[in-house]
Coordinates of C-alpha atoms in Angstrom, one line a residue:
M1 CA 101.2 152.8 95.3
I2 CA 102.0 151.6 98.2
H3 CA 97.9 151.8 98.9
R4 CA 97.7 149.2 96.3
K5 CA 100.5 147.1 97.8
F6 CA 99.1 147.7 100.8
Q7 CA 95.4 146.2 99.8
I8 CA 97.0 143.6 98.1
L9 CA 98.7 142.5 101.9
N10 CA 95.5 142.8 102.9
N11 CA 93.3 140.6 101.2
R12 CA 96.4 138.3 100.9
Y13 CA 97.5 137.9 104.7
F14 CA 94.5 139.9 106.8
D15 CA 91.0 138.6 105.3
F16 CA 89.7 135.4 106.6
W17 CA 91.6 133.2 105.5
G18 CA 94.9 134.8 106.3
L19 CA 93.6 135.1 109.3
V20 CA 93.3 131.9 108.8
S21 CA 97.0 130.5 107.9
S22 CA 98.0 133.6 110.3
L23 CA 96.4 131.3 113.5
S24 CA 98.0 128.2 111.5
V25 CA 101.6 128.9 111.6
I26 CA 101.1 130.1 114.5
I27 CA 99.6 126.2 115.6
I28 CA 102.9 124.5 113.8
A29 CA 104.9 127.4 115.7
A30 CA 103.7 127.3 119.2
L31 CA 103.7 122.3 118.6
L32 CA 106.7 121.4 116.7
I33 CA 108.6 124.6 116.3
F34 CA 108.3 125.5 120.0
P35 CA 109.5 121.7 121.0
L36 CA 111.7 121.1 118.3
T37 CA 113.8 123.8 119.5
R38 CA 113.4 123.6 123.1
L39 CA 114.4 120.2 121.8
I40 CA 117.3 121.2 120.3
L41 CA 118.8 124.1 123.3
A42 CA 118.0 121.7 125.7
S43 CA 120.9 118.8 124.3
F44 CA 123.6 121.8 125.0
M45 CA 122.8 123.2 128.2
T46 CA 124.2 123.8 131.4
E47 CA 123.6 121.8 134.4
D48 CA 122.5 125.3 135.4
G49 CA 120.2 126.1 132.7
T50 CA 123.4 128.0 130.7
F51 CA 124.6 127.6 127.6
T52 CA 128.3 128.8 128.6
S53 CA 131.2 126.2 128.1
T54 CA 132.9 125.8 131.7
D55 CA 136.7 124.7 132.0
N56 CA 135.5 121.5 133.0
F57 CA 131.6 121.4 131.1
S58 CA 131.6 121.9 127.7
I59 CA 128.6 122.6 125.8
I60 CA 128.5 119.9 123.6
E61 CA 129.6 117.2 126.4
T62 CA 126.7 115.0 125.9
Y63 CA 127.6 114.5 121.7
I64 CA 131.4 114.3 122.7
E65 CA 129.8 111.2 125.6
F66 CA 128.3 109.2 122.9
F67 CA 130.5 109.5 119.9
S68 CA 132.6 108.3 122.6
E69 CA 131.5 105.6 125.0
R70 CA 130.6 102.6 122.8
F71 CA 127.8 102.0 125.5
Y72 CA 126.2 105.3 123.7
Y73 CA 127.3 105.0 120.0
E74 CA 126.7 101.1 119.7
T75 CA 123.1 101.8 120.1
L76 CA 123.1 104.0 117.0
L77 CA 125.0 101.1 115.1
N78 CA 122.7 98.0 117.2
S79 CA 120.0 100.7 115.6
F80 CA 121.4 100.4 111.8
Y81 CA 122.3 96.4 112.0
V82 CA 118.6 95.3 112.8
C83 CA 116.7 97.8 111.4
I84 CA 118.0 98.2 107.8
L85 CA 118.3 94.2 108.0
A86 CA 114.4 94.5 108.3
T87 CA 114.4 96.7 105.7
I88 CA 116.1 94.7 103.6
F89 CA 113.6 91.2 104.7
S90 CA 111.1 93.5 104.0
V91 CA 110.8 94.1 101.2
I92 CA 112.4 90.2 100.5
I93 CA 109.1 89.6 101.3
G94 CA 107.1 92.1 100.2
V95 CA 107.9 93.1 97.0
P96 CA 107.0 89.2 95.7
T97 CA 103.7 89.2 98.2
A98 CA 102.6 92.0 96.5
Y99 CA 102.9 90.8 92.6
L100 CA 101.8 87.7 93.5
V101 CA 98.2 89.1 95.2
S102 CA 98.2 91.7 92.5
R103 CA 99.3 90.0 89.3
I104 CA 97.7 85.7 90.1
A105 CA 93.9 84.7 91.3
I106 CA 95.0 84.3 93.9
P107 CA 91.2 82.9 95.7
G108 CA 90.9 84.6 98.6
K109 CA 92.2 88.1 98.6
I110 CA 89.5 89.5 101.3
F111 CA 90.7 87.2 104.2
I112 CA 94.2 88.8 103.1
R113 CA 93.5 92.6 102.9
V114 CA 91.9 91.9 106.3
A115 CA 95.2 90.1 107.5
I116 CA 97.6 92.5 106.2
V117 CA 95.6 95.5 107.8
L118 CA 95.2 93.6 111.6
T119 CA 98.6 92.9 110.9
F120 CA 99.8 96.3 110.4
V121 CA 97.2 98.0 113.3
S122 CA 97.8 96.6 116.4
P123 CA 101.4 98.6 118.0
P124 CA 104.7 96.6 117.3
F125 CA 105.6 95.4 121.2
I126 CA 102.2 92.8 121.0
G127 CA 103.8 91.4 117.6
A128 CA 106.4 90.6 120.8
Y129 CA 104.9 89.4 123.2
A130 CA 103.0 87.4 121.1
W131 CA 106.2 85.5 119.4
I132 CA 107.4 85.2 123.2
L133 CA 104.0 83.0 123.3
L134 CA 104.4 81.5 121.2
L135 CA 108.8 80.7 120.5
G136 CA 110.1 82.3 123.9
R137 CA 111.1 79.5 126.2
N138 CA 107.9 78.2 127.8
G139 CA 106.4 79.1 124.3
V140 CA 103.6 76.9 122.9
I141 CA 105.3 76.1 119.5
T142 CA 108.9 76.0 121.9
G143 CA 107.1 72.7 123.6
W144 CA 105.6 71.4 121.1
L145 CA 109.0 70.8 118.8
Q146 CA 110.7 69.3 122.8
I147 CA 108.7 67.1 122.6
I148 CA 109.7 65.6 119.0
G149 CA 113.5 66.7 120.0
I150 CA 113.8 70.3 118.1
T151 CA 115.5 72.7 120.4
L152 CA 115.0 76.4 118.7
P153 CA 117.4 79.2 118.9
S154 CA 117.4 81.5 121.2
L155 CA 114.1 84.4 120.2
Y156 CA 116.3 86.9 122.5
G157 CA 118.6 89.2 121.2
W158 CA 118.7 91.1 117.8
G159 CA 117.4 88.2 115.8
G160 CA 113.6 88.0 117.9
I161 CA 113.7 92.0 117.4
V162 CA 114.5 91.3 113.5
L163 CA 112.2 89.1 113.1
V164 CA 109.3 90.9 114.5
F165 CA 110.2 94.5 112.8
T166 CA 110.2 92.1 109.6
L167 CA 106.5 91.1 109.8
Q168 CA 105.3 94.0 112.0
S169 CA 106.8 96.0 109.0
F170 CA 106.5 94.1 105.8
P171 CA 103.2 95.6 105.2
F172 CA 104.9 99.2 103.8
V173 CA 106.2 97.6 101.3
F174 CA 103.6 95.3 100.5
L175 CA 100.8 98.2 100.4
M176 CA 103.0 100.5 98.2
M177 CA 104.7 97.8 95.8
L178 CA 100.4 97.6 94.8
S179 CA 100.3 100.9 95.0
G180 CA 102.6 101.4 91.9
L181 CA 101.3 98.0 90.4
R182 CA 98.4 99.7 89.6
S183 CA 100.3 102.7 88.2
V184 CA 101.7 100.6 85.3
D185 CA 100.2 100.7 82.3
Q186 CA 99.0 96.5 81.2
S187 CA 100.7 97.8 76.9
I188 CA 103.9 98.0 78.7
E189 CA 104.0 93.9 79.7
D190 CA 102.3 93.8 76.4
A191 CA 105.2 95.4 74.7
G192 CA 107.9 93.5 76.5
I193 CA 106.3 90.6 75.5
N194 CA 105.5 91.0 72.0
M195 CA 109.0 91.4 71.7
G196 CA 110.2 88.2 73.1
R197 CA 110.8 88.7 76.4
S198 CA 109.6 87.0 79.5
P199 CA 107.4 87.8 81.7
F200 CA 109.7 87.7 84.9
G201 CA 112.5 89.7 81.8
V202 CA 109.9 92.4 81.5
F203 CA 109.4 92.5 85.3
W204 CA 112.7 92.1 85.8
T205 CA 114.1 95.0 83.3
V206 CA 110.3 96.9 82.0
I207 CA 108.2 97.4 85.3
L208 CA 111.0 97.1 88.5
P209 CA 112.8 100.6 87.4
L210 CA 108.6 102.1 87.5
I211 CA 108.1 100.9 91.1
I212 CA 110.9 102.0 92.7
P213 CA 110.0 105.1 94.1
S214 CA 107.3 103.2 95.7
I215 CA 109.2 100.4 97.3
S216 CA 111.9 102.8 98.2
T217 CA 108.8 105.1 100.1
G218 CA 108.1 101.5 101.3
A219 CA 111.5 100.9 102.5
L220 CA 111.8 104.7 104.3
L221 CA 108.4 103.6 106.1
V222 CA 109.2 100.3 107.3
F223 CA 112.9 102.3 108.6
V224 CA 111.7 104.6 109.8
T225 CA 109.6 102.9 111.7
T226 CA 111.5 100.2 113.3
F227 CA 114.0 103.1 114.5
S228 CA 111.4 104.3 116.4
D229 CA 110.3 101.8 118.0
F230 CA 111.7 101.1 121.4
G231 CA 108.7 98.6 122.6
T232 CA 109.8 95.8 121.1
P233 CA 113.3 95.5 122.1
M234 CA 112.6 96.4 125.0
I235 CA 110.1 92.9 125.9
I236 CA 112.0 90.5 122.9
G237 CA 115.6 92.9 123.3
E238 CA 117.2 91.0 127.0
G239 CA 119.5 93.4 127.2
Y240 CA 120.4 94.1 123.6
R241 CA 119.8 98.4 123.3
V242 CA 119.0 99.8 120.5
L243 CA 118.5 104.2 120.3
A244 CA 115.3 104.6 120.6
S245 CA 115.5 102.4 123.6
L246 CA 118.0 104.4 125.5
V247 CA 116.5 107.6 125.3
Y248 CA 113.2 105.7 127.3
G249 CA 115.9 105.2 129.6
E250 CA 117.6 108.6 129.5
F251 CA 114.4 109.9 130.1
I252 CA 112.5 108.0 132.7
N253 CA 114.7 106.7 134.9
E254 CA 113.3 105.4 138.0
F255 CA 116.8 107.1 139.5
G256 CA 116.3 110.2 138.3
G257 CA 116.4 110.1 134.6
N258 CA 118.3 112.4 132.5
P259 CA 116.7 115.3 130.0
R260 CA 120.3 116.6 128.7
L261 CA 121.4 113.6 127.6
A262 CA 117.8 111.9 126.4
S263 CA 117.6 115.2 124.4
T264 CA 120.9 114.5 122.5
L265 CA 119.8 110.8 121.5
S266 CA 116.3 112.4 120.5
I267 CA 118.7 114.7 118.7
L268 CA 120.6 112.3 117.0
M269 CA 117.2 109.9 116.1
L270 CA 115.9 112.5 114.4
T271 CA 118.8 113.4 112.7
V272 CA 118.6 110.2 110.8
T273 CA 115.1 109.8 110.1
F274 CA 115.3 113.1 108.7
G275 CA 118.5 111.7 106.4
A276 CA 116.3 108.4 105.3
L277 CA 113.1 111.0 104.6
L278 CA 115.8 113.6 102.0
I279 CA 118.1 111.0 100.5
Q280 CA 114.6 108.0 100.1
R281 CA 112.9 111.8 98.1
S282 CA 116.1 112.7 96.0
F283 CA 116.8 109.1 94.8
A284 CA 112.6 108.9 94.3
R285 CA 112.9 112.5 92.3
R286 CA 116.2 110.5 90.3
A287 CA 114.5 107.3 89.5
S288 CA 110.8 108.1 89.1
F289 CA 109.9 108.4 85.0
N290 CA 106.8 110.4 84.1
Q291 CA 104.0 108.2 83.1
E292 CA 100.0 107.3 81.8
T293 CA 97.7 104.7 83.3
V294 CA 95.3 104.0 81.5
T295 CA 94.4 100.4 82.1
P296 CA 96.2 99.1 85.4
L297 CA 97.9 95.7 85.0
G298 CA 95.6 93.2 84.9
L299 CA 95.5 89.3 85.9
R300 CA 98.1 87.6 84.3
K301 CA 96.6 84.1 82.8
T302 CA 98.9 81.4 84.7
S303 CA 98.6 77.8 84.9
T304 CA 96.6 76.0 87.8
T305 CA 100.1 74.6 89.2
K306 CA 101.9 78.6 89.7
I307 CA 98.0 79.5 91.8
F308 CA 98.0 76.9 93.6
V309 CA 101.9 76.9 94.4
S310 CA 101.8 80.8 94.8
T311 CA 98.3 80.8 96.5
L312 CA 100.1 78.6 98.6
I313 CA 103.4 80.7 99.1
V314 CA 100.7 84.0 99.9
Y315 CA 98.3 82.6 102.7
L316 CA 102.1 80.5 104.4
I317 CA 104.1 84.8 104.7
V318 CA 100.2 85.9 105.3
F319 CA 99.5 83.0 107.6
I320 CA 103.2 83.3 109.3
A321 CA 102.5 87.4 109.4
F322 CA 99.0 87.2 111.3
L323 CA 100.1 84.8 113.9
P324 CA 100.8 86.8 116.9
T325 CA 97.4 89.4 116.2
L326 CA 95.4 85.6 117.0
T327 CA 98.3 83.8 119.5
V328 CA 97.0 87.4 121.5
V329 CA 93.1 87.4 120.8
V330 CA 92.8 83.6 121.7
S331 CA 95.0 83.6 124.6
S332 CA 92.7 86.7 125.7
F333 CA 90.4 83.6 126.1
L334 CA 92.3 81.4 128.3
K335 CA 93.2 80.5 131.8
T336 CA 96.1 82.1 133.2
R337 CA 97.9 80.6 136.1
G338 CA 100.4 83.0 137.2
P339 CA 102.5 84.0 134.3
L340 CA 101.4 81.0 131.9
L341 CA 98.6 80.2 130.2
T342 CA 96.6 76.9 130.7
G343 CA 94.8 75.1 127.5
E344 CA 91.7 76.0 129.4
F345 CA 88.5 78.7 127.6
T346 CA 87.3 81.2 129.9
F347 CA 85.7 85.0 129.7
E348 CA 87.4 85.1 133.4
G349 CA 90.1 87.7 132.4
Y350 CA 87.9 90.2 131.2
L351 CA 86.2 89.8 134.6
T352 CA 89.7 90.6 136.1
A353 CA 90.7 92.7 134.3
T354 CA 90.1 95.5 136.8
R355 CA 92.2 98.1 135.6
L356 CA 90.8 98.3 131.3
P357 CA 87.6 100.2 131.8
A358 CA 89.3 103.3 133.2
S359 CA 92.2 103.0 130.4
F360 CA 89.7 101.8 127.7
I361 CA 87.5 104.8 128.8
N362 CA 91.8 106.9 129.5
S363 CA 91.8 105.6 125.3
L364 CA 88.1 107.0 123.9
L365 CA 88.3 110.4 125.5
L366 CA 92.0 110.8 124.8
V367 CA 91.3 109.6 120.8
L368 CA 87.7 112.3 120.4
S369 CA 89.4 115.4 121.7
S370 CA 92.3 114.7 119.6
T371 CA 90.2 113.8 116.7
V372 CA 88.0 117.1 117.0
L373 CA 90.6 119.0 117.5
C374 CA 92.6 117.0 114.5
V375 CA 89.7 117.6 112.3
A376 CA 88.4 121.2 112.6
V377 CA 91.8 122.5 112.3
G378 CA 93.1 119.6 109.5
S379 CA 90.1 121.4 107.4
L380 CA 91.1 124.4 107.9
V381 CA 94.8 124.2 106.9
G382 CA 93.5 121.3 104.2
Y383 CA 91.4 124.2 102.9
V384 CA 94.4 127.0 102.5
V385 CA 96.9 124.4 100.8
V386 CA 95.1 124.0 97.7
R387 CA 92.5 127.5 97.6
R388 CA 95.2 130.0 98.7
K389 CA 98.5 129.3 97.7
N390 CA 101.6 131.4 98.9
R391 CA 104.9 131.3 100.4
L392 CA 102.9 131.4 103.6
T393 CA 100.5 128.6 102.4
A394 CA 103.8 126.1 101.5
I395 CA 105.5 127.0 104.8
I396 CA 102.3 125.7 106.1
D397 CA 101.7 122.5 103.7
T398 CA 106.5 121.4 104.7
M399 CA 105.2 122.0 107.9
S400 CA 102.8 120.3 108.2
M401 CA 103.8 118.0 106.7
T402 CA 107.3 117.4 109.5
P403 CA 105.0 115.1 111.6
Y404 CA 105.2 112.3 109.7
A405 CA 109.4 112.5 110.1
V406 CA 109.4 112.6 113.7
A407 CA 109.1 109.5 115.8
G408 CA 106.7 109.7 118.8
V409 CA 109.2 108.9 121.4
V410 CA 110.7 111.8 120.2
M411 CA 107.9 113.3 120.3
G412 CA 107.6 112.8 123.6
V413 CA 110.2 114.5 125.1
S414 CA 110.2 116.9 123.0
I415 CA 106.4 117.7 124.5
S416 CA 107.6 117.0 127.8
I417 CA 110.4 120.1 128.2
S418 CA 108.7 122.5 126.3
F419 CA 104.8 121.9 127.9
G420 CA 105.5 119.1 131.5
G421 CA 107.2 122.2 133.3
D422 CA 107.4 125.7 134.4
P423 CA 105.2 128.2 132.6
F424 CA 102.7 125.3 131.9
F425 CA 102.8 122.4 134.0
L426 CA 100.8 120.1 132.4
S427 CA 102.6 117.5 132.8
G428 CA 100.5 113.7 133.5
T429 CA 97.9 116.1 132.2
S430 CA 95.8 114.9 129.4
L431 CA 96.2 118.3 127.7
I432 CA 99.6 117.7 127.5
L433 CA 98.8 114.1 125.5
I434 CA 95.9 115.3 123.5
L435 CA 98.8 118.6 121.2
S436 CA 101.2 115.1 121.1
Y437 CA 98.9 113.1 119.0
F438 CA 97.1 116.5 117.2
I439 CA 100.4 117.6 116.0
R440 CA 101.0 114.5 115.5
R441 CA 98.1 113.4 113.6
L442 CA 97.5 116.3 111.8
P443 CA 98.4 115.4 109.1
Y444 CA 95.8 112.8 108.2
T445 CA 93.3 115.3 107.4
V446 CA 95.1 117.8 106.3
R447 CA 96.1 114.9 103.5
S448 CA 92.6 114.1 103.2
V449 CA 91.1 117.2 102.0
S450 CA 93.9 119.1 100.4
G451 CA 93.4 116.3 98.2
F452 CA 90.0 116.0 97.7
L453 CA 90.9 120.0 96.9
Y454 CA 92.8 118.8 94.1
Q455 CA 90.4 117.3 92.1
M456 CA 87.1 119.6 93.5
G457 CA 86.8 123.0 90.9
P458 CA 86.5 126.4 93.1
Q459 CA 84.0 127.7 90.9
T460 CA 80.8 126.8 93.3
E461 CA 83.4 128.4 96.1
E462 CA 83.2 131.7 94.1
A463 CA 79.5 132.1 92.8
S464 CA 78.9 132.2 97.2
I465 CA 81.0 134.1 97.0
N466 CA 80.3 136.7 94.3
L467 CA 76.2 136.3 95.6
G468 CA 77.1 137.8 98.7
V469 CA 78.0 135.7 101.8
P470 CA 81.4 135.7 103.5
P471 CA 84.8 133.1 102.8
G472 CA 83.8 131.7 105.8
G473 CA 79.9 131.3 106.0
T474 CA 81.3 130.3 102.3
F475 CA 84.0 127.5 103.4
V476 CA 80.8 125.8 106.8
R477 CA 78.5 126.2 104.0
V478 CA 79.2 125.6 100.5
T479 CA 82.8 123.2 100.4
L480 CA 82.7 121.3 104.4
P481 CA 79.7 119.8 102.6
Q482 CA 81.6 118.8 99.4
I483 CA 84.3 117.9 101.3
A484 CA 82.6 115.6 103.7
P485 CA 84.0 112.5 103.0
A486 CA 87.1 113.2 103.3
V487 CA 87.4 115.3 106.5
L488 CA 85.3 111.8 107.5
S489 CA 87.8 109.9 106.2
G490 CA 90.8 111.5 107.6
A491 CA 89.1 111.8 111.0
L492 CA 88.4 108.1 110.8
L493 CA 92.2 107.5 110.1
T494 CA 93.6 109.5 113.0
M495 CA 91.7 107.8 115.5
A496 CA 92.2 103.9 114.3
T497 CA 96.4 105.9 114.0
I498 CA 95.7 107.9 117.9
A499 CA 94.4 104.6 119.5
R500 CA 97.0 102.2 118.9
E501 CA 99.9 105.4 119.9
F502 CA 102.4 104.5 122.0
S503 CA 105.7 105.8 121.5
S504 CA 105.2 109.0 122.7
T505 CA 102.3 108.6 125.3
V506 CA 104.5 106.2 127.9
I507 CA 107.0 109.7 127.9
L508 CA 103.5 111.5 128.5
Y509 CA 101.2 109.4 130.5
S510 CA 100.5 109.6 134.6
G511 CA 98.2 107.2 136.1
Q512 CA 95.5 108.9 135.6
T513 CA 95.9 109.1 132.0
R514 CA 97.5 105.9 131.3
T515 CA 96.5 103.8 128.3
L516 CA 95.5 100.8 126.5
P517 CA 98.3 100.6 124.3
V518 CA 100.6 102.1 127.6
E519 CA 98.4 98.6 130.2
V520 CA 99.4 96.2 127.3
F521 CA 103.1 96.8 127.6
A522 CA 102.9 97.8 132.1
Q523 CA 101.5 94.3 132.3
V524 CA 103.7 92.9 129.3
L525 CA 106.8 93.6 132.4
Q526 CA 105.0 93.1 134.7
G527 CA 105.1 89.2 132.5
N528 CA 101.1 89.2 133.5
F529 CA 100.8 87.7 129.1
G530 CA 96.9 87.0 130.1
D531 CA 95.8 89.9 131.2
A532 CA 98.3 91.2 128.5
S533 CA 96.1 89.4 125.6
V534 CA 92.9 90.4 127.3
V535 CA 93.9 93.7 127.0
G536 CA 95.4 94.5 123.3
T537 CA 92.4 92.4 122.4
V538 CA 90.5 95.4 123.3
L539 CA 93.4 97.4 121.8
I540 CA 93.1 95.2 118.4
A541 CA 89.4 95.9 118.3
F542 CA 88.5 99.1 119.3
T543 CA 91.7 100.3 116.3
L544 CA 89.9 98.3 113.4
V545 CA 86.2 99.3 114.2
P546 CA 87.2 103.2 112.9
I547 CA 89.4 101.6 110.2
V548 CA 86.6 98.9 108.6
I549 CA 84.2 102.1 108.5
L550 CA 87.1 103.8 106.6
F551 CA 86.7 100.8 104.1
K552 CA 82.9 100.0 103.9
L553 CA 82.0 103.5 104.0
F554 CA 84.2 105.2 101.9
G555 CA 85.7 103.1 100.1
K556 CA 89.7 103.3 100.7
N557 CA 92.5 100.2 100.9
E558 CA 94.1 99.7 102.7
Q559 CA 97.0 101.5 101.1
S560 CA 94.9 105.1 102.5
L561 CA 96.9 103.8 106.4
V562 CA 100.2 104.6 104.7

């Protein structure tokens, strides 16, 4: 009996895939659980490195300080204010835009997809400084309107933050809404109309309740993304403080940072993002319906006037959202005079951007290194969570998806606290950036490979093992060639998202490891908008290449980006 149990345990946990499972647990524990645990402990640690409260100091001192001083707790309220507004406006814009694109025969849908993707792939703070170029105090549109006597309200402050957040993030709702509409069967709409309902009535009472989970997922992504963005408030906020920028300010401070307070603020951010995730999951579970889709919703037959009006609305929204990207690209070819851009076209900016080559090489090397690591580990993790179902792989499956809910700035602070000092001393090295990118983007390959394996039977692998090929050899010779499209798809998605990674990079980088997003941010803060546009254009092109390959070679669409 004991021998049989030992044999079962040996087969389950100590064969090749058992060792892979154990190694996966070690990696996740080392790069995710350990840093987050250190982050929690750091928020309770006293100045002398102990966890003992004294008469003058409590281990929850920073938490008391945060909730008792208006300077601190106001940042949390500010974050909720701008992020909730951005989420509401994103839903208001994203839902009807996706419906019109999906159901109405609007011409040029390829352009709409490209514009949405371009809006989506650039770091959010690029949109912030682009809107300053357009609607700032010396902005192009501001100047035109002043000539005809129109004065716009100030772009700076919470209003500008909400504007940038909304236009940068509504694609989340747009993409999830498209996905939701494709899951609804055409027969449901036909039945509603046959019973006397108007098309709007059918949408409001039948279709909308079916796709509420998809919309809520998009809204969650908007909220979590904007809540963790500190670049946009720092550029366009002009003193409007949010929690993410306070974390960055307390950790990276020219007068010496306060890691304990930064850790406390990070824990609060983590609590909010995880809380939002749990609330959305609970809501989506209660609001979801099990439905079979045979024929997805198709185009509606409608009048030419309605098609024209729909086209006008969609193109107007997409143009406004795409305008910052267009502004960055065009302004990169304009001659600069100090911080001002002139109307003279030139390539001088690309020739004189002295820090561009180093930033580009750093980004390229870091992206490639991190992607290779993500692919190698993510493929194995994706395999064990599908083919080796047990309690251990269930834990691996859950933990490998956890980085989705960890904000970049929180990940950066936790990795820095854990590996930046004694005993690892990785601060400022390329390795610490690679580790951060790897654990943050590991879910992309895991999800891509596991999703593919769920649709693929194990018969070929079982035949290979029965013929005497060991499990490792079977994976390399049989499984890997079959899942190659999913592996490459995950790799390209990982590359695209790492290339634009900013929040964790700005916490962990040094002068020797400066990347393209950090270089853009530095140039914007210094008021060098011309140089920022040059580097920003290179960054957009750099990010777009793997996405174009993803779409063209693997037939993926823009929904694979979320």
